[in-house]
């Protein structure tokens, strides 16, 4: 499994998930995206560039003799979750995705924040400037769009007290998701608090991985 966190925290949640993933019998690569941890700094960091980092990590995994390239799972938090969905939409070999606290649409997400500080016309101009700066239109990489562009199942995990990305975004994503997708709403968890509910997440995660054909049933090991 390739695990990436996004902006605004989430690293502890991702490290916390390593245990359940290892417990399911998987190898785990914890990836620092550009501008995070020990990775290089960059002039630009965005959901699309994070997706490039996910793809580089996936390529590295598949070159290893101890990795089954047909069972690679992408796990991401926040913007990292969106990046994993982009990568899955471009890679038919991805077996499954775990998207934690993912926004549905970056333009809606950023628009809410900008309109709290700027008049609506200036907020709209700022959004267009961001699109030009990153070289992509929001509509082309919005998670609510990319999640419907691949067949691999997705486990969508979201805290019901997330004030950064409203829990409604999880329902939007689930409505557009591939078959066999699961939705887990974690009671009492905020944007960075999924790790505190790892005992609730673990059995759902393990069941999801078994249903996706990524790990074997205990009786089959």
mmCIF file of C-alpha atoms in Angstrom, residues 23-179:
data_model
loop_
_atom_site.group_PDB
_atom_site.id
_atom_site.type_symbol
_atom_site.label_atom_id
_atom_site.label_comp_id
_atom_site.label_asym_id
_atom_site.label_seq_id
_atom_site.Cartn_x
_atom_site.Cartn_y
_atom_site.Cartn_z
ATOM 1 C CA UNK A 23 -1.762 -6.457 10.066
ATOM 2 C CA UNK A 24 -3.697 -7.280 6.911
ATOM 3 C CA UNK A 25 -0.510 -8.736 5.411
ATOM 4 C CA UNK A 26 0.477 -5.806 3.202
ATOM 5 C CA UNK A 27 3.772 -4.022 2.643
ATOM 6 C CA UNK A 28 3.469 -0.275 3.361
ATOM 7 C CA UNK A 29 5.279 2.664 1.749
ATOM 8 C CA UNK A 30 4.777 5.948 3.642
ATOM 9 C CA UNK A 31 5.386 8.665 1.046
ATOM 10 C CA UNK A 32 6.289 12.282 1.749
ATOM 11 C CA UNK A 33 4.960 14.385 -1.121
ATOM 12 C CA UNK A 34 7.005 17.316 -2.351
ATOM 13 C CA UNK A 35 7.282 20.096 0.259
ATOM 14 C CA UNK A 36 6.512 17.551 3.005
ATOM 15 C CA UNK A 37 8.797 15.771 5.460
ATOM 16 C CA UNK A 38 12.195 15.021 3.920
ATOM 17 C CA UNK A 39 11.076 15.427 0.319
ATOM 18 C CA UNK A 40 12.414 18.264 -1.801
ATOM 19 C CA UNK A 41 10.895 21.705 -1.806
ATOM 20 C CA UNK A 42 9.191 22.869 -5.000
ATOM 21 C CA UNK A 43 7.952 26.099 -6.538
ATOM 22 C CA UNK A 44 4.500 24.583 -6.920
ATOM 23 C CA UNK A 45 2.584 22.041 -4.853
ATOM 24 C CA UNK A 46 -0.981 21.117 -5.756
ATOM 25 C CA UNK A 47 -3.297 18.132 -5.968
ATOM 26 C CA UNK A 48 -2.089 17.347 -9.529
ATOM 27 C CA UNK A 49 1.590 17.542 -8.524
ATOM 28 C CA UNK A 50 0.880 15.317 -5.512
ATOM 29 C CA UNK A 51 -0.646 12.843 -7.972
ATOM 30 C CA UNK A 52 2.662 12.842 -9.869
ATOM 31 C CA UNK A 53 4.401 11.957 -6.584
ATOM 32 C CA UNK A 54 1.911 9.117 -6.010
ATOM 33 C CA UNK A 55 2.653 7.803 -9.498
ATOM 34 C CA UNK A 56 6.405 7.943 -8.869
ATOM 35 C CA UNK A 57 5.943 6.006 -5.626
ATOM 36 C CA UNK A 58 3.739 3.446 -7.364
ATOM 37 C CA UNK A 59 6.324 2.939 -10.114
ATOM 38 C CA UNK A 60 9.007 2.384 -7.459
ATOM 39 C CA UNK A 61 6.858 -0.196 -5.679
ATOM 40 C CA UNK A 62 6.158 -2.124 -8.855
ATOM 41 C CA UNK A 63 9.868 -2.496 -9.573
ATOM 42 C CA UNK A 64 10.314 -4.438 -6.349
ATOM 43 C CA UNK A 65 10.381 -8.227 -6.468
ATOM 44 C CA UNK A 66 8.384 -8.492 -3.218
ATOM 45 C CA UNK A 67 5.423 -6.455 -4.490
ATOM 46 C CA UNK A 68 2.486 -7.874 -6.453
ATOM 47 C CA UNK A 69 1.836 -5.103 -8.972
ATOM 48 C CA UNK A 70 -1.813 -6.192 -9.286
ATOM 49 C CA UNK A 71 -2.500 -5.529 -5.588
ATOM 50 C CA UNK A 72 -1.267 -1.959 -5.125
ATOM 51 C CA UNK A 73 -3.582 0.116 -2.908
ATOM 52 C CA UNK A 74 -3.380 3.926 -2.710
ATOM 53 C CA UNK A 75 -4.199 5.536 0.647
ATOM 54 C CA UNK A 76 -4.431 9.303 1.052
ATOM 55 C CA UNK A 77 -5.658 11.986 3.431
ATOM 56 C CA UNK A 78 -7.199 15.342 2.446
ATOM 57 C CA UNK A 79 -5.424 16.704 -0.657
ATOM 58 C CA UNK A 80 -3.429 13.471 -0.656
ATOM 59 C CA UNK A 81 -6.689 11.545 -1.035
ATOM 60 C CA UNK A 82 -7.569 13.637 -4.063
ATOM 61 C CA UNK A 83 -4.115 12.957 -5.486
ATOM 62 C CA UNK A 84 -4.646 9.200 -5.059
ATOM 63 C CA UNK A 85 -7.947 9.428 -6.936
ATOM 64 C CA UNK A 86 -6.240 11.260 -9.810
ATOM 65 C CA UNK A 87 -3.515 8.613 -9.929
ATOM 66 C CA UNK A 88 -6.075 5.785 -9.898
ATOM 67 C CA UNK A 89 -7.964 7.406 -12.767
ATOM 68 C CA UNK A 90 -4.764 7.253 -14.830
ATOM 69 C CA UNK A 91 -3.661 3.780 -13.760
ATOM 70 C CA UNK A 92 -5.914 0.824 -14.516
ATOM 71 C CA UNK A 93 -3.710 -1.501 -12.437
ATOM 72 C CA UNK A 94 -4.481 0.185 -9.093
ATOM 73 C CA UNK A 95 -6.393 -2.389 -7.052
ATOM 74 C CA UNK A 96 -8.174 -0.078 -4.587
ATOM 75 C CA UNK A 97 -8.108 3.391 -3.038
ATOM 76 C CA UNK A 98 -8.671 4.540 0.552
ATOM 77 C CA UNK A 99 -9.700 8.221 0.542
ATOM 78 C CA UNK A 100 -9.712 9.873 3.978
ATOM 79 C CA UNK A 101 -11.258 13.321 4.506
ATOM 80 C CA UNK A 102 -11.236 14.096 0.792
ATOM 81 C CA UNK A 103 -12.880 17.220 -0.565
ATOM 82 C CA UNK A 104 -15.362 16.685 -3.380
ATOM 83 C CA UNK A 105 -14.423 19.733 -5.458
ATOM 84 C CA UNK A 106 -11.415 22.040 -4.874
ATOM 85 C CA UNK A 107 -13.143 25.018 -6.477
ATOM 86 C CA UNK A 108 -16.047 24.763 -4.032
ATOM 87 C CA UNK A 109 -13.632 24.199 -1.141
ATOM 88 C CA UNK A 110 -11.434 27.183 -2.023
ATOM 89 C CA UNK A 111 -14.399 29.333 -2.978
ATOM 90 C CA UNK A 112 -15.886 29.018 0.497
ATOM 91 C CA UNK A 113 -12.619 30.169 2.077
ATOM 92 C CA UNK A 114 -12.074 33.029 -0.366
ATOM 93 C CA UNK A 115 -15.597 34.401 -0.047
ATOM 94 C CA UNK A 116 -15.086 34.779 3.700
ATOM 95 C CA UNK A 117 -12.306 37.261 2.933
ATOM 96 C CA UNK A 118 -13.076 38.747 -0.476
ATOM 97 C CA UNK A 119 -16.103 40.097 -2.354
ATOM 98 C CA UNK A 120 -17.594 37.416 -4.624
ATOM 99 C CA UNK A 121 -16.234 38.905 -7.915
ATOM 100 C CA UNK A 122 -12.692 39.059 -6.510
ATOM 101 C CA UNK A 123 -13.011 35.530 -5.154
ATOM 102 C CA UNK A 124 -13.973 34.324 -8.637
ATOM 103 C CA UNK A 125 -10.943 36.070 -10.140
ATOM 104 C CA UNK A 126 -8.698 34.512 -7.503
ATOM 105 C CA UNK A 127 -9.953 31.036 -8.409
ATOM 106 C CA UNK A 128 -9.182 31.614 -12.093
ATOM 107 C CA UNK A 129 -5.688 32.820 -11.112
ATOM 108 C CA UNK A 130 -5.091 29.631 -9.133
ATOM 109 C CA UNK A 131 -6.108 27.519 -12.136
ATOM 110 C CA UNK A 132 -3.610 29.369 -14.337
ATOM 111 C CA UNK A 133 -0.888 29.032 -11.691
ATOM 112 C CA UNK A 134 -1.245 25.247 -11.374
ATOM 113 C CA UNK A 135 -1.885 24.720 -15.082
ATOM 114 C CA UNK A 136 -5.128 22.763 -14.630
ATOM 115 C CA UNK A 137 -8.801 23.584 -14.447
ATOM 116 C CA UNK A 138 -10.359 22.469 -11.177
ATOM 117 C CA UNK A 139 -13.026 20.536 -13.059
ATOM 118 C CA UNK A 140 -10.436 18.248 -14.660
ATOM 119 C CA UNK A 141 -9.024 16.935 -11.380
ATOM 120 C CA UNK A 142 -11.845 17.406 -8.857
ATOM 121 C CA UNK A 143 -12.212 14.205 -6.801
ATOM 122 C CA UNK A 144 -15.954 14.106 -7.489
ATOM 123 C CA UNK A 145 -15.027 13.768 -11.187
ATOM 124 C CA UNK A 146 -11.961 11.500 -11.015
ATOM 125 C CA UNK A 147 -13.624 8.978 -8.666
ATOM 126 C CA UNK A 148 -15.941 7.966 -11.501
ATOM 127 C CA UNK A 149 -13.155 7.425 -14.023
ATOM 128 C CA UNK A 150 -11.864 4.059 -12.801
ATOM 129 C CA UNK A 151 -13.276 0.693 -11.755
ATOM 130 C CA UNK A 152 -11.222 -0.008 -8.612
ATOM 131 C CA UNK A 153 -13.273 0.163 -5.401
ATOM 132 C CA UNK A 154 -12.809 3.021 -2.936
ATOM 133 C CA UNK A 155 -13.118 3.146 0.842
ATOM 134 C CA UNK A 156 -14.272 6.682 1.691
ATOM 135 C CA UNK A 157 -13.580 7.615 5.326
ATOM 136 C CA UNK A 158 -14.733 10.926 6.818
ATOM 137 C CA UNK A 159 -15.253 12.372 10.273
ATOM 138 C CA UNK A 160 -18.710 13.709 11.062
ATOM 139 C CA UNK A 161 -17.154 16.685 12.898
ATOM 140 C CA UNK A 162 -14.819 17.710 10.090
ATOM 141 C CA UNK A 163 -15.012 21.515 9.891
ATOM 142 C CA UNK A 164 -12.303 21.760 7.215
ATOM 143 C CA UNK A 165 -13.988 19.546 4.626
ATOM 144 C CA UNK A 166 -17.701 19.080 5.392
ATOM 145 C CA UNK A 167 -18.912 15.507 5.727
ATOM 146 C CA UNK A 168 -21.322 16.230 2.884
ATOM 147 C CA UNK A 169 -18.356 15.979 0.522
ATOM 148 C CA UNK A 170 -18.021 12.297 1.446
ATOM 149 C CA UNK A 171 -21.617 11.667 0.412
ATOM 150 C CA UNK A 172 -21.019 13.501 -2.881
ATOM 151 C CA UNK A 173 -18.020 11.295 -3.604
ATOM 152 C CA UNK A 174 -19.883 8.125 -2.668
ATOM 153 C CA UNK A 175 -22.669 8.972 -5.098
ATOM 154 C CA UNK A 176 -20.164 9.021 -7.990
ATOM 155 C CA UNK A 177 -17.920 6.164 -6.853
ATOM 156 C CA UNK A 178 -17.317 2.798 -8.559
ATOM 157 C CA UNK A 179 -19.151 -0.363 -7.545
#
